[in-house]
PDB file of C-alpha atoms in Angstrom:
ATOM      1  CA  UNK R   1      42.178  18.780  31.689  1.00 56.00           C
ATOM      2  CA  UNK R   2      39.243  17.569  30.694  1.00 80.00           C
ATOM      3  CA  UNK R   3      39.838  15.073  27.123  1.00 86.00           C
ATOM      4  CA  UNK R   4      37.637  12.677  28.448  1.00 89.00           C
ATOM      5  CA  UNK R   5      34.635  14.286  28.275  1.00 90.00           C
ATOM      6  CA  UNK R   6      35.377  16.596  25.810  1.00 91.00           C
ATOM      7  CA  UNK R   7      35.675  13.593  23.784  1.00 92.00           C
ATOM      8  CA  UNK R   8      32.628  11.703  24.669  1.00 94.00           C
ATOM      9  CA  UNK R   9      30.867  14.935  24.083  1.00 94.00           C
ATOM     10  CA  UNK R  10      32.335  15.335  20.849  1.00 92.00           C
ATOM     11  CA  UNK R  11      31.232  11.861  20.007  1.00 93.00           C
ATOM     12  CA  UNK R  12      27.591  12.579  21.368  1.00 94.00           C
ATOM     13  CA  UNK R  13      27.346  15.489  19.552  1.00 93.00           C
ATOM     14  CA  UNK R  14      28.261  13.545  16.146  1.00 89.00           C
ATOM     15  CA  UNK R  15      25.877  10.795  17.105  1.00 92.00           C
ATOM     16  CA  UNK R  16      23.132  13.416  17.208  1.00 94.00           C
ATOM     17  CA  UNK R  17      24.333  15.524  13.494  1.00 89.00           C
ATOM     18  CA  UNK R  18      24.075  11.529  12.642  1.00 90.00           C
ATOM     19  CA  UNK R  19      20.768  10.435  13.949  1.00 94.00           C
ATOM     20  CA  UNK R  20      19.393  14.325  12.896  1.00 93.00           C
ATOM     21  CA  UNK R  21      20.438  13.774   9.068  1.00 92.00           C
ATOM     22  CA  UNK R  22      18.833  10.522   8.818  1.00 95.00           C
ATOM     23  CA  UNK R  23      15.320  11.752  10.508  1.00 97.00           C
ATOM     24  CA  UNK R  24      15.540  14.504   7.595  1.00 93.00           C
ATOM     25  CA  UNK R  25      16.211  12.192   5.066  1.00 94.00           C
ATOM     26  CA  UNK R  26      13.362   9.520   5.895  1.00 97.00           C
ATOM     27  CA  UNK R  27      10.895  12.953   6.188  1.00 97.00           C
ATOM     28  CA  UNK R  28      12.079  13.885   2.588  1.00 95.00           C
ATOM     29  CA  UNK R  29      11.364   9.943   1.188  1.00 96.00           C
ATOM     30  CA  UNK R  30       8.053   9.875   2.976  1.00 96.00           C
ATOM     31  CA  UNK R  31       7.027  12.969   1.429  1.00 96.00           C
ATOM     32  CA  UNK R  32       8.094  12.222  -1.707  1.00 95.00           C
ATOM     33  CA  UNK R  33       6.310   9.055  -1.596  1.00 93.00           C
ATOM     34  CA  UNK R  34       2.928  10.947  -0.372  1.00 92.00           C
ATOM     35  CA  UNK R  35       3.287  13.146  -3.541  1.00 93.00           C
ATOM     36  CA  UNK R  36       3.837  10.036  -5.570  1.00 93.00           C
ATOM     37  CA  UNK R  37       0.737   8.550  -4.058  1.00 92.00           C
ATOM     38  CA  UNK R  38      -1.379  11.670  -4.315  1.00 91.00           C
ATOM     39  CA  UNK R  39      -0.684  11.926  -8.185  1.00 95.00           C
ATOM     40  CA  UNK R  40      -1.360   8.368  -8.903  1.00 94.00           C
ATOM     41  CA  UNK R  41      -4.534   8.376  -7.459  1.00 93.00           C
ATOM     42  CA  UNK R  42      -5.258  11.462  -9.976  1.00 94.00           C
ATOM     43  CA  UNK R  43      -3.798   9.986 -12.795  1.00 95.00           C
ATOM     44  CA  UNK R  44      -6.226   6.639 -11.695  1.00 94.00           C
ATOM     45  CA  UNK R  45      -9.536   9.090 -11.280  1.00 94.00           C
ATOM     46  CA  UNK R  46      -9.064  10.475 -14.441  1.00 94.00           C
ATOM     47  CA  UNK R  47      -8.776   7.026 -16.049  1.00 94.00           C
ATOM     48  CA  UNK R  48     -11.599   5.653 -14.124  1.00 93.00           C
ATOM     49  CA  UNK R  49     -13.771   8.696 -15.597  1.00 93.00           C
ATOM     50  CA  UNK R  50     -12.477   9.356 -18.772  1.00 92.00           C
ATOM     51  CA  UNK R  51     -13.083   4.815 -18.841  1.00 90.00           C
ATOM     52  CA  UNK R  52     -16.675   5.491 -17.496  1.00 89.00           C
ATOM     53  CA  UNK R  53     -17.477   8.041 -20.674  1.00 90.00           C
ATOM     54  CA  UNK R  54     -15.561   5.986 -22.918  1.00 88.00           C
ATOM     55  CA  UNK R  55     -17.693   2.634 -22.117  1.00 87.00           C
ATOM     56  CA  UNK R  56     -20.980   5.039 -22.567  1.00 86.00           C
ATOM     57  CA  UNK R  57     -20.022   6.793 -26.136  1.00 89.00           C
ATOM     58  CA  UNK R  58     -18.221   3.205 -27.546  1.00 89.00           C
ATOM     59  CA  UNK R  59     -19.833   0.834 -25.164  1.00 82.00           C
ATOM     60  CA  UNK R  60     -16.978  -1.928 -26.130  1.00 87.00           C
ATOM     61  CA  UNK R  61     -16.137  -4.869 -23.506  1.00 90.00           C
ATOM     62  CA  UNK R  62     -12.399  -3.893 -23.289  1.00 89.00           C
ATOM     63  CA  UNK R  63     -13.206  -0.508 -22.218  1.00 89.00           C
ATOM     64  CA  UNK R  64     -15.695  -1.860 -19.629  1.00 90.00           C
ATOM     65  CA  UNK R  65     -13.160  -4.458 -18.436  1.00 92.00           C
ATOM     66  CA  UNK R  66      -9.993  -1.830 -18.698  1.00 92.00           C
ATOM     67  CA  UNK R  67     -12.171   0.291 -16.811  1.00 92.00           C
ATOM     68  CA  UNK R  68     -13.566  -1.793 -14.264  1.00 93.00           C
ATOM     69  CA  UNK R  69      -9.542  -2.683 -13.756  1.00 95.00           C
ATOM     70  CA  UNK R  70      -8.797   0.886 -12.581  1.00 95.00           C
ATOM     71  CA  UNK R  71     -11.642   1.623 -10.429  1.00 94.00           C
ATOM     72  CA  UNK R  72     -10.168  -1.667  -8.525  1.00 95.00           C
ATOM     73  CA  UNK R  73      -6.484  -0.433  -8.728  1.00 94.00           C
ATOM     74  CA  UNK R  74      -7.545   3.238  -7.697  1.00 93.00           C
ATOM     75  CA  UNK R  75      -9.400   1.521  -4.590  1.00 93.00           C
ATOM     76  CA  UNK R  76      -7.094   0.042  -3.649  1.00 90.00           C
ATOM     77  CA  UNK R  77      -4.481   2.548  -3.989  1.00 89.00           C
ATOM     78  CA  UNK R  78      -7.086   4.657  -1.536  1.00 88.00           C
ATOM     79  CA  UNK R  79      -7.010   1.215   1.111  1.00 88.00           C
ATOM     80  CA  UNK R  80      -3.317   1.449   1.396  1.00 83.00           C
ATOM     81  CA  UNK R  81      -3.086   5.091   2.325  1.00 82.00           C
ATOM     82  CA  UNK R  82      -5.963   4.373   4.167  1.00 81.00           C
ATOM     83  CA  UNK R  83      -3.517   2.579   6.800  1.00 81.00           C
ATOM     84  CA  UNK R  84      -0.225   3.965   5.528  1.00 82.00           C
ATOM     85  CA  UNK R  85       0.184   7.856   5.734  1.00 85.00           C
ATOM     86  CA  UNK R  86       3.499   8.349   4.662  1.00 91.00           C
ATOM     87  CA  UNK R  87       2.922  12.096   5.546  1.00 91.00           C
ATOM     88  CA  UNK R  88       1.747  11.825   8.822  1.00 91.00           C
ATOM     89  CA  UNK R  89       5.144   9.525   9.265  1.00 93.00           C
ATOM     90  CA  UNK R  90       7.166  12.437   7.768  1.00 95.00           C
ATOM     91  CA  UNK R  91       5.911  15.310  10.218  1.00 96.00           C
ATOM     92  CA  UNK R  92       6.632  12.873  12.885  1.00 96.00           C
ATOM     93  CA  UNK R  93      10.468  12.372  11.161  1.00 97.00           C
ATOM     94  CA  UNK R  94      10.720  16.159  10.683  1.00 96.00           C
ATOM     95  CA  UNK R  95       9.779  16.924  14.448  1.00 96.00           C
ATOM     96  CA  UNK R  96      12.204  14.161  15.598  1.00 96.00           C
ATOM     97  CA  UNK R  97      15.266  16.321  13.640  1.00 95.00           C
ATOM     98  CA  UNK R  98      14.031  19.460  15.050  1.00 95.00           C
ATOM     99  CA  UNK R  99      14.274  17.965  18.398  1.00 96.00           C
ATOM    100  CA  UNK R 100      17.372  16.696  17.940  1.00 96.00           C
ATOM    101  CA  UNK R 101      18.443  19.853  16.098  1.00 93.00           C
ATOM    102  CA  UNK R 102      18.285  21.414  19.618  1.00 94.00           C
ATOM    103  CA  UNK R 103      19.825  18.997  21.273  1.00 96.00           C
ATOM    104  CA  UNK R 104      22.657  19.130  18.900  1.00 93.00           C
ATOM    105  CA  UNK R 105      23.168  23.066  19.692  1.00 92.00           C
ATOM    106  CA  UNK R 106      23.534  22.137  23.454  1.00 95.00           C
ATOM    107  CA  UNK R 107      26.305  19.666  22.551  1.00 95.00           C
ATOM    108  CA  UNK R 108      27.784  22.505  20.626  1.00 91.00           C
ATOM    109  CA  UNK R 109      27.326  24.768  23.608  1.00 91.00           C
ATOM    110  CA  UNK R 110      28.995  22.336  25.982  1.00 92.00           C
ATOM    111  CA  UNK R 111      31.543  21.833  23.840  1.00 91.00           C
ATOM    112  CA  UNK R 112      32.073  25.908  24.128  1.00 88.00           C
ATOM    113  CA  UNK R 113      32.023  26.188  27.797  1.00 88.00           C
ATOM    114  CA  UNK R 114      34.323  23.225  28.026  1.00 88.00           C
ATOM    115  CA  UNK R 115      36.476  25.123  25.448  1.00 85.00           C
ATOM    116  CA  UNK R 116      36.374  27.943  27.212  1.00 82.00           C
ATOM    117  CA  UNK R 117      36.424  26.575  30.709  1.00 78.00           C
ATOM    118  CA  UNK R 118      33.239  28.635  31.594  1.00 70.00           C
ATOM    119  CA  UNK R 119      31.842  25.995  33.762  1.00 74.00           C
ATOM    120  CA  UNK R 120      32.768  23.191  36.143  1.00 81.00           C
ATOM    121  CA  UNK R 121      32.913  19.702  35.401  1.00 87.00           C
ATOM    122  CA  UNK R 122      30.159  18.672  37.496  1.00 90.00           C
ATOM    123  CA  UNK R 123      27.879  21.169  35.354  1.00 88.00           C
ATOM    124  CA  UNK R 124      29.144  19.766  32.488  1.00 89.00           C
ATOM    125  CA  UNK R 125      28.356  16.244  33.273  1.00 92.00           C
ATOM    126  CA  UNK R 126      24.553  17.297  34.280  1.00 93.00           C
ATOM    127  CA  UNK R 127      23.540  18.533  31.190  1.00 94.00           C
ATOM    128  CA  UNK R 128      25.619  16.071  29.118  1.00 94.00           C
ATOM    129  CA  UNK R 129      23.088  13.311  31.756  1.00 96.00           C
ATOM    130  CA  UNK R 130      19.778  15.536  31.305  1.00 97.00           C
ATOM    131  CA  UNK R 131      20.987  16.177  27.164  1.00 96.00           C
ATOM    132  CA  UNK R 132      20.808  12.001  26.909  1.00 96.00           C
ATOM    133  CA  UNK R 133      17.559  11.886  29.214  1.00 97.00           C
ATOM    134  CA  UNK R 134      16.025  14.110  26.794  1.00 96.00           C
ATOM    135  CA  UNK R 135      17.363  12.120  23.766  1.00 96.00           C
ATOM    136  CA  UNK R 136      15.477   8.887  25.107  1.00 95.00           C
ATOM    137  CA  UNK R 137      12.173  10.891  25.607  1.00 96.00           C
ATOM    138  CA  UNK R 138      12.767  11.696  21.926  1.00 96.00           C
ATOM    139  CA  UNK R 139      13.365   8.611  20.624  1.00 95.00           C
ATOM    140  CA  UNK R 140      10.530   6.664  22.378  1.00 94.00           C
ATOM    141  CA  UNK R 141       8.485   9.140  20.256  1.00 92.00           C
ATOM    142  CA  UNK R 142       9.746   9.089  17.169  1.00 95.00           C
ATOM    143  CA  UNK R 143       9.383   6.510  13.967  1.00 95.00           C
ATOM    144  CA  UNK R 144      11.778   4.275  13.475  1.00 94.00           C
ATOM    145  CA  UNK R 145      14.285   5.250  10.462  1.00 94.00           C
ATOM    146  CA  UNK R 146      14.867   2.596   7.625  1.00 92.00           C
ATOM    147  CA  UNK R 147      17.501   1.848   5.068  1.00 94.00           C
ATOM    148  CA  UNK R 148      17.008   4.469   2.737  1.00 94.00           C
ATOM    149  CA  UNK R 149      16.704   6.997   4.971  1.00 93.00           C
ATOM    150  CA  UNK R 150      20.211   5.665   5.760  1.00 89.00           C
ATOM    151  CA  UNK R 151      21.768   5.168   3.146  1.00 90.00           C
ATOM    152  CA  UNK R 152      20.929   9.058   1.829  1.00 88.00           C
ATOM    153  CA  UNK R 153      21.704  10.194   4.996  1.00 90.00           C
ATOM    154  CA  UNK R 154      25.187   8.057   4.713  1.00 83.00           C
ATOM    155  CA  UNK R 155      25.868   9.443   1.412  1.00 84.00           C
ATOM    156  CA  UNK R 156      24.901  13.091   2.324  1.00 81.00           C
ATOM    157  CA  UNK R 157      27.089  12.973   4.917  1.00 76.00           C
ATOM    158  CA  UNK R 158      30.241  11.250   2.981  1.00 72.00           C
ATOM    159  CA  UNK R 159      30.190  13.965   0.274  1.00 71.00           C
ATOM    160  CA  UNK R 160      30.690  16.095   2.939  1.00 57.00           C
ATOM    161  CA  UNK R 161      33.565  14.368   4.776  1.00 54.00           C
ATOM    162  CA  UNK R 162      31.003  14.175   7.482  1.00 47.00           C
ATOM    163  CA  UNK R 163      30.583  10.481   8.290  1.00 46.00           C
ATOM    164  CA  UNK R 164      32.502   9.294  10.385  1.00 51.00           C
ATOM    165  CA  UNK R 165      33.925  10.497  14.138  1.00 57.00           C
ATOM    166  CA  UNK R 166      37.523  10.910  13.959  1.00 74.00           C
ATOM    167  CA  UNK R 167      38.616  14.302  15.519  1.00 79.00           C
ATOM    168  CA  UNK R 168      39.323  15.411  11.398  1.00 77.00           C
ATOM    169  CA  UNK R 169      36.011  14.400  10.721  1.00 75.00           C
ATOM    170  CA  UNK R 170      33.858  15.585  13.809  1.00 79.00           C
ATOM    171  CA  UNK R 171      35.913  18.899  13.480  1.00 82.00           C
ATOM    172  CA  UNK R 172      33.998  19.658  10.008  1.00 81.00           C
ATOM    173  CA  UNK R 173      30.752  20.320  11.875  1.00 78.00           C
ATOM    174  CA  UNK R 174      32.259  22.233  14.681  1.00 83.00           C
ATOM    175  CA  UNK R 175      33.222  25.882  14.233  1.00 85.00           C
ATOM    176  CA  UNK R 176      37.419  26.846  13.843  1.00 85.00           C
ATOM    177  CA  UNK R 177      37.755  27.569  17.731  1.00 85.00           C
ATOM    178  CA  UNK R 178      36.281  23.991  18.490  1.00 83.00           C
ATOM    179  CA  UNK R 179      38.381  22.359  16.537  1.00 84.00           C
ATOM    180  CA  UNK R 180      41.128  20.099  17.883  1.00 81.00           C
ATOM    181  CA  UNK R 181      42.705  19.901  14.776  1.00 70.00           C
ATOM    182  CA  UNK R 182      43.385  23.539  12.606  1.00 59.00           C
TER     183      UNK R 182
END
């Protein structure tokens, strides 16, 4: 009775388990790259002092020149995070997948009533329209993803037959009575 858009929601909701695992995935690189960041401008400090004490006990033009090299490199390390926070990019990844996170449950929950023909079509359809509304507010928001992201996403996703939107496939994220196929 209603295949059509059962299906399209079906395919919505996949689009958004998508879109969801690749925010999460660009959060986790970001982050890891912050940490990266954070402990190479340690590791620099501690060259640029221990350099600095060095050139004072040996006083030797290598040291001064070595050290003089990693004062430059650690500033500008600091000048590129200056205008790159790759954790102020992650929260904004991580607050795009919990956004989407919800909107993936209300797919889900569609997908229910239309299972369970609690609701008319007409209902359906308005949440489905205000679901996609809210989806566009999101995404005007949020950072844009990038290949990595992607391609972890991608392979998160195929070790878990997850990928791609065939009824087999969508049916792995979707509870036993959801399923079209048992």
């Amino acid at each position: 009775m209603h295949e059509a858009l059962t299906a399209q929601i079906r395919e919505c909701f996949a689009r958004v388990v998508w879109t969801h695992k690749v925010h999460e995935k660009c959060a986790d690189i970001l982050n890891s790259y912050e940490s990266g960041i954070k402990y190479l401008q340690i590791l620099l400090s501690t060259l640029t002092s221990s350099g600095l004490i060095a050139v004072l006990v040996i006083n030797k033009d290598c040291l001064k020149i070595a050290t003089v090299m990693i004062s430059a490199l650690l500033t500008a390390t600091t000048l590129i995070v200056k205008n790159f926070s790759p954790a102020l990019t992650a929260q904004k990844h991580s607050q795009c997948a919990i956004a989407l996170w919800n909107i993936r449950e209300s797919y889900l929950t569609l997908l229910v009533m239309l299972k369970d023909n609690q609701v008319n079509i007409k209902e359906v359809e308005n949440k489905r329209d205000e679901l996609q509304k809210q989806q566009v507010e999101i995404f005007k928001s949020s950072p844009r993803t990038f290949r990595r992201g992607y391609n972890q996403a991608s392979k998160a996703l195929k070790l878990k037959e997850e990928l791609t939107f065939s009824d087999k496939e969508i049916d792995l994220f979707l509870p036993l009575e959801l399923r079209k196929i048992v």
